[in-house]
Short mmCIF file of the C-alpha atoms (twelve columns), coordinates in Angstrom:
data_MODEL
# 
_entry.id   MODEL 
# 
loop_
_atom_site.group_PDB 
_atom_site.id 
_atom_site.type_symbol 
_atom_site.label_atom_id 
_atom_site.label_alt_id 
_atom_site.label_comp_id 
_atom_site.label_asym_id 
_atom_site.label_seq_id 
_atom_site.Cartn_x 
_atom_site.Cartn_y 
_atom_site.Cartn_z 
_atom_site.pdbx_PDB_model_num 
ATOM 1   C CA . MET A 1   -5.708 4.810   4.830   1 
ATOM 2   C CA . SER A 2   -2.485 5.981   4.557   1 
ATOM 3   C CA . THR A 3   1.004  6.069   6.288   1 
ATOM 4   C CA . PRO A 4   1.460  9.391   8.408   1 
ATOM 5   C CA . SER A 5   3.981  10.262  5.793   1 
ATOM 6   C CA . GLY A 6   1.716  9.643   2.700   1 
ATOM 7   C CA . VAL A 7   4.333  7.892   1.665   1 
ATOM 8   C CA . ILE A 8   4.057  4.132   -0.335  1 
ATOM 9   C CA . HIS A 9   6.492  2.729   -2.345  1 
ATOM 10  C CA . GLN A 10  5.725  1.441   -6.045  1 
ATOM 11  C CA . VAL A 11  5.286  -2.225  -5.947  1 
ATOM 12  C CA . ALA A 12  8.017  -3.476  -8.015  1 
ATOM 13  C CA . GLN A 13  8.441  -6.249  -10.536 1 
ATOM 14  C CA . GLN A 14  12.072 -6.948  -10.306 1 
ATOM 15  C CA . LEU A 15  13.886 -8.625  -7.040  1 
ATOM 16  C CA . SER A 16  17.163 -6.718  -6.871  1 
ATOM 17  C CA . VAL A 17  19.447 -5.154  -4.790  1 
ATOM 18  C CA . GLU A 18  18.196 -2.032  -6.038  1 
ATOM 19  C CA . THR A 19  15.017 -2.203  -5.038  1 
ATOM 20  C CA . LEU A 20  14.681 -3.730  -1.814  1 
ATOM 21  C CA . ARG A 21  14.338 -1.879  1.329   1 
ATOM 22  C CA . PHE A 22  15.836 -2.242  4.893   1 
ATOM 23  C CA . ASN A 23  13.342 -3.362  7.365   1 
ATOM 24  C CA . ALA A 24  15.864 -4.290  10.423  1 
ATOM 25  C CA . PHE A 25  18.791 -4.661  11.503  1 
ATOM 26  C CA . GLN A 26  20.484 -6.673  14.438  1 
ATOM 27  C CA . GLY A 27  23.559 -6.833  16.342  1 
ATOM 28  C CA . ILE A 28  24.064 -9.426  18.823  1 
ATOM 29  C CA . LEU A 29  26.305 -10.798 21.578  1 
ATOM 30  C CA . PHE A 30  26.593 -13.751 23.519  1 
ATOM 31  C CA . THR A 31  28.344 -14.040 26.345  1 
ATOM 32  C CA . SER A 32  30.257 -17.029 28.280  1 
ATOM 33  C CA . THR A 33  29.539 -14.541 31.793  1 
ATOM 34  C CA . GLN A 34  26.074 -14.831 33.038  1 
ATOM 35  C CA . ILE A 35  25.515 -10.949 32.627  1 
ATOM 36  C CA . PRO A 36  24.320 -8.991  35.876  1 
ATOM 37  C CA . THR A 37  20.591 -7.751  34.648  1 
ATOM 38  C CA . ALA A 38  19.586 -6.863  38.090  1 
ATOM 39  C CA . ARG A 39  22.786 -4.603  38.853  1 
ATOM 40  C CA . ILE A 40  22.987 -3.551  34.824  1 
ATOM 41  C CA . LEU A 41  19.484 -2.619  34.534  1 
ATOM 42  C CA . GLY A 42  20.097 1.030   36.172  1 
ATOM 43  C CA . ARG A 43  23.301 1.693   34.264  1 
ATOM 44  C CA . LEU A 44  22.200 0.929   31.080  1 
ATOM 45  C CA . LEU A 45  19.308 3.862   31.574  1 
ATOM 46  C CA . GLU A 46  21.950 6.133   32.887  1 
ATOM 47  C CA . ARG A 47  23.625 5.522   29.392  1 
ATOM 48  C CA . PHE A 48  21.689 4.801   27.054  1 
ATOM 49  C CA . GLY A 49  18.311 6.889   28.496  1 
ATOM 50  C CA . ASP A 50  18.312 9.060   25.750  1 
ATOM 51  C CA . ARG A 51  17.596 6.440   22.629  1 
ATOM 52  C CA . PHE A 52  15.910 3.855   24.586  1 
ATOM 53  C CA . ASN A 53  13.276 6.212   26.134  1 
ATOM 54  C CA . GLY A 54  10.293 4.672   26.533  1 
ATOM 55  C CA . ALA A 55  8.821  2.283   29.547  1 
ATOM 56  C CA . PRO A 56  11.452 -0.389  30.309  1 
ATOM 57  C CA . THR A 57  10.185 -4.207  30.853  1 
ATOM 58  C CA . VAL A 58  11.309 -6.305  33.280  1 
ATOM 59  C CA . LEU A 59  10.277 -10.285 33.311  1 
ATOM 60  C CA . PRO A 60  11.169 -12.072 36.450  1 
ATOM 61  C CA . ILE A 61  11.984 -15.392 35.023  1 
ATOM 62  C CA . PRO A 62  13.654 -17.895 36.905  1 
ATOM 63  C CA . LEU A 63  17.795 -17.989 36.318  1 
ATOM 64  C CA . GLU A 64  17.321 -22.190 35.387  1 
ATOM 65  C CA . VAL A 65  15.422 -20.685 32.584  1 
ATOM 66  C CA . ASN A 66  17.295 -20.197 28.600  1 
ATOM 67  C CA . PRO A 67  19.759 -17.646 29.697  1 
ATOM 68  C CA . ASP A 68  19.303 -16.664 26.154  1 
ATOM 69  C CA . ILE A 69  15.672 -15.322 26.796  1 
ATOM 70  C CA . PRO A 70  15.461 -11.684 27.203  1 
ATOM 71  C CA . ARG A 71  15.250 -10.567 31.074  1 
ATOM 72  C CA . ILE A 72  15.214 -6.479  30.122  1 
ATOM 73  C CA . MET A 73  13.640 -4.690  27.440  1 
ATOM 74  C CA . LEU A 74  13.887 -1.803  26.470  1 
ATOM 75  C CA . GLN A 75  12.693 0.805   23.331  1 
ATOM 76  C CA . SER A 76  12.708 3.967   22.164  1 
ATOM 77  C CA . ALA A 77  9.402  6.213   22.597  1 
ATOM 78  C CA . ASP A 78  8.618  5.329   18.522  1 
ATOM 79  C CA . ASN A 79  9.246  1.318   19.170  1 
ATOM 80  C CA . ARG A 80  12.047 2.425   16.147  1 
ATOM 81  C CA . TRP A 81  15.151 0.858   18.665  1 
ATOM 82  C CA . GLY A 82  15.327 -1.882  20.894  1 
ATOM 83  C CA . LEU A 83  17.737 -3.597  22.963  1 
ATOM 84  C CA . GLU A 84  16.713 -6.912  24.504  1 
ATOM 85  C CA . VAL A 85  19.191 -8.107  27.551  1 
ATOM 86  C CA . GLY A 86  19.082 -12.299 28.515  1 
ATOM 87  C CA . LEU A 87  21.364 -13.161 31.335  1 
ATOM 88  C CA . ALA A 88  24.130 -14.497 27.974  1 
ATOM 89  C CA . ARG A 89  22.481 -12.778 25.031  1 
ATOM 90  C CA . ILE A 90  22.450 -9.167  23.827  1 
ATOM 91  C CA . ASN A 91  19.969 -8.272  21.573  1 
ATOM 92  C CA . PHE A 92  20.590 -4.398  19.772  1 
ATOM 93  C CA . ARG A 93  18.275 -3.846  16.848  1 
ATOM 94  C CA . TRP A 94  16.329 -0.989  14.500  1 
ATOM 95  C CA . ALA A 95  12.944 -1.322  12.979  1 
ATOM 96  C CA . GLN A 96  11.152 0.053   10.103  1 
ATOM 97  C CA . MET A 97  8.313  2.270   11.682  1 
ATOM 98  C CA . THR A 98  6.847  4.201   9.225   1 
ATOM 99  C CA . ASP A 99  7.546  4.180   4.613   1 
ATOM 100 C CA . ASP A 100 9.500  6.729   4.627   1 
ATOM 101 C CA . GLN A 101 12.252 5.094   7.489   1 
ATOM 102 C CA . GLN A 102 15.614 4.094   5.919   1 
ATOM 103 C CA . MET A 103 18.634 3.183   7.660   1 
ATOM 104 C CA . GLN A 104 21.653 2.354   5.908   1 
ATOM 105 C CA . PRO A 105 24.196 -0.322  7.049   1 
ATOM 106 C CA . THR A 106 26.737 2.493   8.103   1 
ATOM 107 C CA . GLU A 107 24.499 4.124   9.723   1 
ATOM 108 C CA . PHE A 108 23.145 0.873   12.442  1 
ATOM 109 C CA . ARG A 109 26.634 -0.475  12.270  1 
ATOM 110 C CA . ASP A 110 28.242 3.053   14.101  1 
ATOM 111 C CA . HIS A 111 25.027 2.982   16.059  1 
ATOM 112 C CA . PHE A 112 25.950 -0.425  17.171  1 
ATOM 113 C CA . LEU A 113 29.450 0.031   18.483  1 
ATOM 114 C CA . ARG A 114 28.533 3.005   20.232  1 
ATOM 115 C CA . PHE A 115 26.569 1.275   21.886  1 
ATOM 116 C CA . VAL A 116 28.999 -2.097  22.272  1 
ATOM 117 C CA . GLU A 117 31.624 1.035   23.651  1 
ATOM 118 C CA . GLY A 118 29.723 2.591   25.893  1 
ATOM 119 C CA . LEU A 119 28.336 -1.336  27.128  1 
ATOM 120 C CA . LEU A 120 32.147 -2.930  28.265  1 
ATOM 121 C CA . GLN A 121 32.598 0.648   29.799  1 
ATOM 122 C CA . ILE A 122 29.280 -0.220  31.955  1 
ATOM 123 C CA . GLU A 123 30.567 -3.831  32.541  1 
ATOM 124 C CA . PRO A 124 34.304 -4.074  31.672  1 
ATOM 125 C CA . GLY A 125 34.482 -7.740  33.349  1 
ATOM 126 C CA . MET A 126 31.676 -9.092  30.416  1 
ATOM 127 C CA . GLN A 127 32.845 -11.907 28.289  1 
ATOM 128 C CA . ILE A 128 31.655 -12.196 24.505  1 
ATOM 129 C CA . GLY A 129 31.863 -15.427 22.991  1 
ATOM 130 C CA . ARG A 130 30.267 -14.904 20.605  1 
ATOM 131 C CA . LEU A 131 29.244 -12.376 17.398  1 
ATOM 132 C CA . ALA A 132 26.039 -12.226 14.675  1 
ATOM 133 C CA . TYR A 133 24.888 -9.337  12.590  1 
ATOM 134 C CA . ALA A 134 21.765 -9.915  10.954  1 
ATOM 135 C CA . LEU A 135 19.168 -8.223  8.612   1 
ATOM 136 C CA . THR A 136 16.196 -8.038  6.961   1 
ATOM 137 C CA . ARG A 137 15.223 -6.214  3.340   1 
ATOM 138 C CA . TYR A 138 12.376 -6.130  1.529   1 
ATOM 139 C CA . VAL A 139 10.339 -5.147  -1.574  1 
ATOM 140 C CA . LEU A 140 6.545  -4.718  -2.426  1 
ATOM 141 C CA . SER A 141 5.197  -7.630  -4.818  1 
ATOM 142 C CA . GLU A 142 1.125  -8.954  -5.792  1 
ATOM 143 C CA . MET A 143 3.278  -11.782 -6.138  1 
ATOM 144 C CA . PRO A 144 6.328  -12.373 -3.941  1 
ATOM 145 C CA . ALA A 145 6.698  -16.268 -4.305  1 
ATOM 146 C CA . SER A 146 6.634  -16.262 -8.027  1 
ATOM 147 C CA . LEU A 147 8.889  -13.072 -8.067  1 
ATOM 148 C CA . ILE A 148 11.329 -15.537 -5.622  1 
ATOM 149 C CA . ALA A 149 10.681 -18.327 -8.132  1 
ATOM 150 C CA . GLU A 150 12.150 -16.270 -11.318 1 
ATOM 151 C CA . HIS A 151 15.126 -15.196 -9.857  1 
ATOM 152 C CA . LEU A 152 16.335 -18.273 -7.574  1 
ATOM 153 C CA . CYS A 153 14.311 -21.716 -9.296  1 
ATOM 154 C CA . ARG A 154 13.892 -23.689 -11.541 1 
ATOM 155 C CA . ASP A 155 10.981 -24.008 -14.371 1 
ATOM 156 C CA . LYS A 156 9.056  -26.286 -12.797 1 
ATOM 157 C CA . ILE A 157 8.882  -23.991 -9.741  1 
ATOM 158 C CA . VAL A 158 8.475  -20.985 -12.047 1 
ATOM 159 C CA . GLN A 159 5.455  -22.359 -13.792 1 
ATOM 160 C CA . ARG A 160 3.471  -24.301 -10.779 1 
ATOM 161 C CA . PRO A 161 -0.061 -22.466 -10.939 1 
ATOM 162 C CA . ASN A 162 -1.637 -20.483 -8.048  1 
ATOM 163 C CA . LEU A 163 1.998  -20.210 -6.429  1 
ATOM 164 C CA . GLU A 164 1.252  -18.625 -3.203  1 
ATOM 165 C CA . ASN A 165 4.227  -19.215 -0.919  1 
ATOM 166 C CA . LEU A 166 7.701  -20.169 -0.979  1 
ATOM 167 C CA . GLU A 167 10.919 -20.205 1.023   1 
ATOM 168 C CA . VAL A 168 14.678 -20.679 -0.074  1 
ATOM 169 C CA . HIS A 169 17.342 -20.992 2.739   1 
ATOM 170 C CA . ILE A 170 20.678 -20.602 1.720   1 
ATOM 171 C CA . HIS A 171 23.583 -21.595 4.522   1 
ATOM 172 C CA . THR A 172 27.040 -21.594 3.870   1 
ATOM 173 C CA . ARG A 173 30.271 -21.502 6.293   1 
ATOM 174 C CA . LYS A 174 33.172 -19.610 5.229   1 
ATOM 175 C CA . ARG A 175 36.348 -17.404 7.228   1 
ATOM 176 C CA . LEU A 176 34.864 -13.600 7.461   1 
ATOM 177 C CA . ALA A 177 37.938 -11.240 7.512   1 
ATOM 178 C CA . ASN A 178 40.787 -13.675 7.597   1 
ATOM 179 C CA . ALA A 179 39.974 -14.001 11.596  1 
ATOM 180 C CA . PHE A 180 36.558 -15.302 11.950  1 
ATOM 181 C CA . GLU A 181 34.369 -18.745 11.692  1 
ATOM 182 C CA . VAL A 182 31.113 -17.866 10.703  1 
ATOM 183 C CA . ASN A 183 27.274 -19.564 9.215   1 
ATOM 184 C CA . GLU A 184 25.957 -17.095 6.885   1 
ATOM 185 C CA . TRP A 185 22.344 -17.813 6.468   1 
ATOM 186 C CA . THR A 186 20.219 -16.198 3.047   1 
ATOM 187 C CA . ARG A 187 16.609 -16.444 3.669   1 
ATOM 188 C CA . PHE A 188 14.568 -15.585 1.090   1 
ATOM 189 C CA . LYS A 189 10.618 -15.553 1.689   1 
ATOM 190 C CA . SER A 190 7.224  -14.810 0.690   1 
ATOM 191 C CA . GLY A 191 5.284  -12.808 3.859   1 
ATOM 192 C CA . MET A 192 3.675  -9.301  4.996   1 
ATOM 193 C CA . LEU A 193 4.888  -6.345  5.467   1 
ATOM 194 C CA . ASN A 194 2.985  -4.746  8.680   1 
ATOM 195 C CA . LEU A 195 3.923  -1.134  9.718   1 
ATOM 196 C CA . PRO A 196 1.783  0.841   12.418  1 
ATOM 197 C CA . ASN A 197 -1.129 2.472   11.198  1 
ATOM 198 C CA . THR A 198 -0.503 1.382   7.343   1 
ATOM 199 C CA . PRO A 199 -2.153 -1.601  5.680   1 
ATOM 200 C CA . SER A 200 -0.589 -5.149  5.169   1 
ATOM 201 C CA . ARG A 201 0.928  -5.371  2.308   1 
ATOM 202 C CA . LYS A 202 2.306  -8.842  0.042   1 
ATOM 203 C CA . ILE A 203 6.085  -8.659  0.018   1 
ATOM 204 C CA . ALA A 204 9.209  -10.491 -0.785  1 
ATOM 205 C CA . LEU A 205 11.642 -10.738 2.083   1 
ATOM 206 C CA . VAL A 206 15.401 -11.209 2.417   1 
ATOM 207 C CA . GLU A 207 16.533 -12.389 5.854   1 
ATOM 208 C CA . GLN A 208 20.309 -12.278 6.258   1 
ATOM 209 C CA . ASP A 209 22.775 -13.532 9.018   1 
ATOM 210 C CA . ILE A 210 26.108 -14.222 9.912   1 
ATOM 211 C CA . ASN A 211 27.241 -15.518 13.252  1 
ATOM 212 C CA . THR A 212 30.479 -16.862 15.045  1 
ATOM 213 C CA . LEU A 213 30.131 -20.109 15.686  1 
ATOM 214 C CA . ALA A 214 28.552 -21.940 18.973  1 
ATOM 215 C CA . GLU A 215 31.049 -24.493 19.582  1 
ATOM 216 C CA . ASN A 216 33.723 -21.721 19.601  1 
ATOM 217 C CA . ALA A 217 32.556 -19.464 22.285  1 
ATOM 218 C CA . ALA A 218 33.520 -21.284 25.445  1 
ATOM 219 C CA . ALA A 219 37.243 -20.613 24.275  1 
ATOM 220 C CA . THR A 220 36.498 -16.778 22.406  1 
ATOM 221 C CA . HIS A 221 37.164 -13.925 24.361  1 
ATOM 222 C CA . PHE A 222 35.705 -11.103 22.233  1 
ATOM 223 C CA . GLY A 223 37.064 -7.388  22.318  1 
ATOM 224 C CA . ILE A 224 36.001 -3.968  21.239  1 
ATOM 225 C CA . ASP A 225 38.206 -3.922  18.365  1 
ATOM 226 C CA . ASP A 226 37.022 -7.763  17.227  1 
ATOM 227 C CA . VAL A 227 33.392 -6.557  17.548  1 
ATOM 228 C CA . ARG A 228 34.674 -3.440  14.995  1 
ATOM 229 C CA . ARG A 229 35.784 -5.777  12.444  1 
ATOM 230 C CA . PHE A 230 33.448 -8.588  12.869  1 
ATOM 231 C CA . ALA A 231 30.939 -5.568  12.435  1 
ATOM 232 C CA . GLU A 232 32.469 -3.916  9.217   1 
ATOM 233 C CA . PHE A 233 32.996 -7.173  7.219   1 
ATOM 234 C CA . SER A 234 29.524 -8.412  8.018   1 
ATOM 235 C CA . SER A 235 27.607 -5.722  6.646   1 
ATOM 236 C CA . ARG A 236 29.619 -5.953  3.219   1 
ATOM 237 C CA . GLU A 237 29.697 -9.738  3.089   1 
ATOM 238 C CA . VAL A 238 25.934 -9.522  3.228   1 
ATOM 239 C CA . ALA A 239 25.890 -6.947  0.863   1 
ATOM 240 C CA . GLU A 240 28.113 -9.209  -1.419  1 
ATOM 241 C CA . THR A 241 26.161 -12.269 -0.989  1 
ATOM 242 C CA . LEU A 242 22.973 -10.381 -1.972  1 
ATOM 243 C CA . GLY A 243 24.278 -9.423  -5.050  1 
ATOM 244 C CA . SER A 244 25.613 -13.006 -6.286  1 
ATOM 245 C CA . LEU A 245 22.528 -14.282 -5.650  1 
ATOM 246 C CA . LEU A 246 20.484 -11.941 -7.574  1 
ATOM 247 C CA . GLU A 247 22.772 -11.025 -10.438 1 
ATOM 248 C CA . ASN A 248 21.426 -11.912 -14.049 1 
# 
């Protein structure tokens, strides 16, 4: 079975910034005030209906249930774009649906910032207490665990026979843009790529996530300029981090 475009990229023998492809992006807002999901649904569809033109989903979840769990889920008709809205969390995301689709970090950042600007016009009293930026990249590999081990592990792991799966998690805490105290996670995993109408394929996956600290959220109120700065510096930071980890 082939992809709709007939494009299947080559199996890589190296794990590098150049061989990795983008699979998904997320911009995430955590609010210190509850989002009025019942009231905001119509406004979201009115403002962003062209992007989220698929069937909306509204879940009748009780107020006492975890406020991060989505109550509203919107998506584009082709499933590339998605929006999940909980009482205290909003996820704005893009996901790859075919082999020939790609999104660049700067392009996603611009889409996310335009969404946040529109959201704050819809709900100007919203108080954003935490921010997060996440993305995944991958490369096709017949032996993804070994590929990761060769780049990140000592010889006794690399030379282990029948290495089938491997995960490496790297966590640092730092100050970003001299303004944001953040956790930065980089996770290397062996896994499978599953795209619609396409056979599953083995991949080496890299997940990256930068988020401001939960313990600071109650005393923090981020405005659009803060979100813009965070998004810009986060997209640079994950690229620099990955480059430093994979350099020879």
